Short mmCIF file of C-alpha atoms in Angstrom, two decimals:
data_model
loop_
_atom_site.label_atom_id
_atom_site.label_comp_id
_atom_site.label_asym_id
_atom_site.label_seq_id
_atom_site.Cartn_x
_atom_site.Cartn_y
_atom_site.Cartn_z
CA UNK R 1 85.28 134.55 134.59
CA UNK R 2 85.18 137.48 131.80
CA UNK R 3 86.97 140.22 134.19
CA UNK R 4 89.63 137.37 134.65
CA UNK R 5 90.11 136.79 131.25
CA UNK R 6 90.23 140.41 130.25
CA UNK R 7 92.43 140.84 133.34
CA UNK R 8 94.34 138.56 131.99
CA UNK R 9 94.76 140.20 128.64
CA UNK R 10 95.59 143.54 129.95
CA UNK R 11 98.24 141.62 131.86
CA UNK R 12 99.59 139.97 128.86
CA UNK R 13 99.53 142.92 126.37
CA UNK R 14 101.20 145.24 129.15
CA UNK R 15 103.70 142.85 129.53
CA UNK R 16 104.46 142.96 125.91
CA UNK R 17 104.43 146.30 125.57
CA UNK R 18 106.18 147.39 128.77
CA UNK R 19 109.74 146.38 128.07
CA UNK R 20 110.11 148.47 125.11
CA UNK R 21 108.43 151.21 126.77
CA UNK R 22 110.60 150.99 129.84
CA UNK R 23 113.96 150.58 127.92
CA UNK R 24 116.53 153.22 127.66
CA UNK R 25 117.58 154.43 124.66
CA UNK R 26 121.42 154.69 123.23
CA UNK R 27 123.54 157.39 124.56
CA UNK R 28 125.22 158.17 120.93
CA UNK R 29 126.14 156.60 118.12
CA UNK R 30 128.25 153.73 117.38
CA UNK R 31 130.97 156.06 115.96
CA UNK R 32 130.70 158.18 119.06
CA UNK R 33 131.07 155.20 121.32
CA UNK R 34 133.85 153.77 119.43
CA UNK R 35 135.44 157.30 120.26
CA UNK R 36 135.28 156.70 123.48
CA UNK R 37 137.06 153.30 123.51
CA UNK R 38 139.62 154.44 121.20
CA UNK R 39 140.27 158.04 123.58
CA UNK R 40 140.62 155.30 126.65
CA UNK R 41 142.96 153.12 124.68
CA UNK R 42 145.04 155.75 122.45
CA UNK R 43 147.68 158.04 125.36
CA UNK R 44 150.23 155.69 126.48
CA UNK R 45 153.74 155.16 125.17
CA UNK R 46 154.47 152.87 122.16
CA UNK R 47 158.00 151.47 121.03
CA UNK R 48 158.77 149.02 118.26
CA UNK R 49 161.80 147.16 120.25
CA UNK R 50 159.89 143.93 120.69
CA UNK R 51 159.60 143.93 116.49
CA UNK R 52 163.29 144.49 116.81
CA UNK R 53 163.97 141.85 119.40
CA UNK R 54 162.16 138.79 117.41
CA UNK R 55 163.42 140.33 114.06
CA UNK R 56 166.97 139.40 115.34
CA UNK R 57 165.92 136.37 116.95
CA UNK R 58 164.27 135.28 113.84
CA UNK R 59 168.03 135.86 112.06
CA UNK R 60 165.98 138.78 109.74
CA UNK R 61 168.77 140.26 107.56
CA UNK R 62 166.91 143.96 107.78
CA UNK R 63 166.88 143.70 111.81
CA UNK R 64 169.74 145.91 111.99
CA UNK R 65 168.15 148.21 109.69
CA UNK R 66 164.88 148.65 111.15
CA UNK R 67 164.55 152.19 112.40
CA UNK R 68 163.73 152.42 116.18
CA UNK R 69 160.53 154.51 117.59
CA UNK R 70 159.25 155.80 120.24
CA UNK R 71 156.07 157.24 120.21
CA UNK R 72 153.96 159.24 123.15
CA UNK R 73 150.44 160.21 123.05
CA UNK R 74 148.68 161.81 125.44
CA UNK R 75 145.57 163.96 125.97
CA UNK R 76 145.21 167.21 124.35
CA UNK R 77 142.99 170.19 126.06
CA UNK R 78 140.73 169.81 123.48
CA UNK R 79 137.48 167.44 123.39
CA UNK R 80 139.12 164.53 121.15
CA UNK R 81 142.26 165.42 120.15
CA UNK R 82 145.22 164.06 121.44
CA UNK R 83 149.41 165.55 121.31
CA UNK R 84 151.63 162.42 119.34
CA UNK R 85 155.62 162.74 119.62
CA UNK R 86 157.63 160.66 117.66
CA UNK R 87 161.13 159.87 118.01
CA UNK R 88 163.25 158.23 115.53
CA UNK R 89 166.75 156.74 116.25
CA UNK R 90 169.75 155.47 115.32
CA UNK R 91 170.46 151.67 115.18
CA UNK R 92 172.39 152.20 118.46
CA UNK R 93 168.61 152.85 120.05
CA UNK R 94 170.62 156.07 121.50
CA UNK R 95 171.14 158.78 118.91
CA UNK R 96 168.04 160.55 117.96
CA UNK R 97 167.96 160.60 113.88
CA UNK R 98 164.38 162.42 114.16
CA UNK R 99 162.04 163.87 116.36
CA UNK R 100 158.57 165.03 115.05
CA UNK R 101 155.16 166.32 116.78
CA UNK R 102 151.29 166.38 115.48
CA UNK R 103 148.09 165.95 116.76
CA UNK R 104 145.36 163.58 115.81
CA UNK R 105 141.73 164.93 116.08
CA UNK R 106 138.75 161.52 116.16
CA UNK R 107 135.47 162.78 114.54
CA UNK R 108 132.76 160.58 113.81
CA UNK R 109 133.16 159.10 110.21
CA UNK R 110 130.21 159.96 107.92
CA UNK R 111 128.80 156.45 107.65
CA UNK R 112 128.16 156.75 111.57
CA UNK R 113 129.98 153.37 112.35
CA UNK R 114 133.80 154.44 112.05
CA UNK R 115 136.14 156.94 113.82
CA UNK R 116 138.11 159.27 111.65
CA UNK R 117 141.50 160.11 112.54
CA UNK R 118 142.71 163.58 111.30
CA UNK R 119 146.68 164.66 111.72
CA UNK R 120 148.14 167.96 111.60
CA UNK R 121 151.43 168.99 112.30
CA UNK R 122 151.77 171.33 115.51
CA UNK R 123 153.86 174.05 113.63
CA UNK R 124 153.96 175.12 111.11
CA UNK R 125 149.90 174.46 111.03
CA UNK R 126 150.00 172.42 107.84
CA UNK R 127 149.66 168.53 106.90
CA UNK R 128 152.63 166.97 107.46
CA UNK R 129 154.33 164.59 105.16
CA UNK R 130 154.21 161.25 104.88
CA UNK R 131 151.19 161.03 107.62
CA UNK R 132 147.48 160.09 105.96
CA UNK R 133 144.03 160.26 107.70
CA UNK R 134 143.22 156.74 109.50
CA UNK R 135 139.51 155.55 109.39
CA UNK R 136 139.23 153.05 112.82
CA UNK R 137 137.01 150.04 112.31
CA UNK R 138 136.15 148.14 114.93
CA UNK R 139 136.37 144.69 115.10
CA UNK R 140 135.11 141.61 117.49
CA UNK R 141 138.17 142.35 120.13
CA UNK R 142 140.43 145.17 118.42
CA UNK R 143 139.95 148.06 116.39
CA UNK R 144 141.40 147.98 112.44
CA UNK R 145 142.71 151.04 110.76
CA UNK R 146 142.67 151.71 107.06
CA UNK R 147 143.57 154.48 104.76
CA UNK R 148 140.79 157.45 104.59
CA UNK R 149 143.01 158.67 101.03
CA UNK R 150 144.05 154.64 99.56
CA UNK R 151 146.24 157.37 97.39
CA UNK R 152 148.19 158.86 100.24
#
């Protein structure tokens, strides 16, 4: 009756003590898995038109003077950064008013949670205007991005 009893503990404590044991750990950190998503989600081809369409529809008296975009990104050769053309046009949707290219490099954001978003123009190899560093949060079922600089 002992043995069974101390049997009995063994069996108990190891069964305790075994899942933790046996467990794998994480393969990075949330920031680093966030990349991930974010590198999965990011190259495709973005256009405002449907803001356009239901600006009209909604009788906005701007609609007409919304600028039109079209923007591509796509995987660059290096590990985490990605190529980003933007095209601007003309309210015909036609004429192209601007064209402009950068990259954006994700890093890991210091806090280890959030994904940093870093642009540079591709020449000349300076910051361009009028694009600040995004810090990408993520939420429940989307990710949120917010000004690294609130100045910029």
């Amino acid at each position: 009756m002992r043995h069974a009893f101390t049997h009995g503990l063994v069996l108990l404590l190891l069964s305790a003590v075994a899942p933790p044991l046996l467990a794998q750990g994480e393969d990075g950190t949330r920031a680093q898995r966030n990349m991930q998503v974010l590198g999965s989600l990011l190259p495709g081809r973005y256009a405002n038109f449907n803001q356009l369409y239901f600006a009209k529809r909604l009788q906005d008296p701007l609609a007409d003077k919304l600028p039109r975009q079209h923007i591509n990104i796509s995987k660059a050769e290096a590990a985490n950064e990605y190529s980003i053309q933007i095209k601007g046009f003309e309210s015909d949707g036609e004429t192209v008013a601007a064209e402009s290219a950068l990259t954006a490099a994700l890093s890991p954001h210091e806090d280890g949670r959030r994904v940093l978003m870093r642009f540079s123009s591709i020449l000349p190899l300076e910051k361009p205007s009028g694009y600040c560093d995004l810090i990408w949060r993520r939420e429940a079922g989307q990710f949120r991005a917010e000004l690294a600089d609130p100045n910029c």
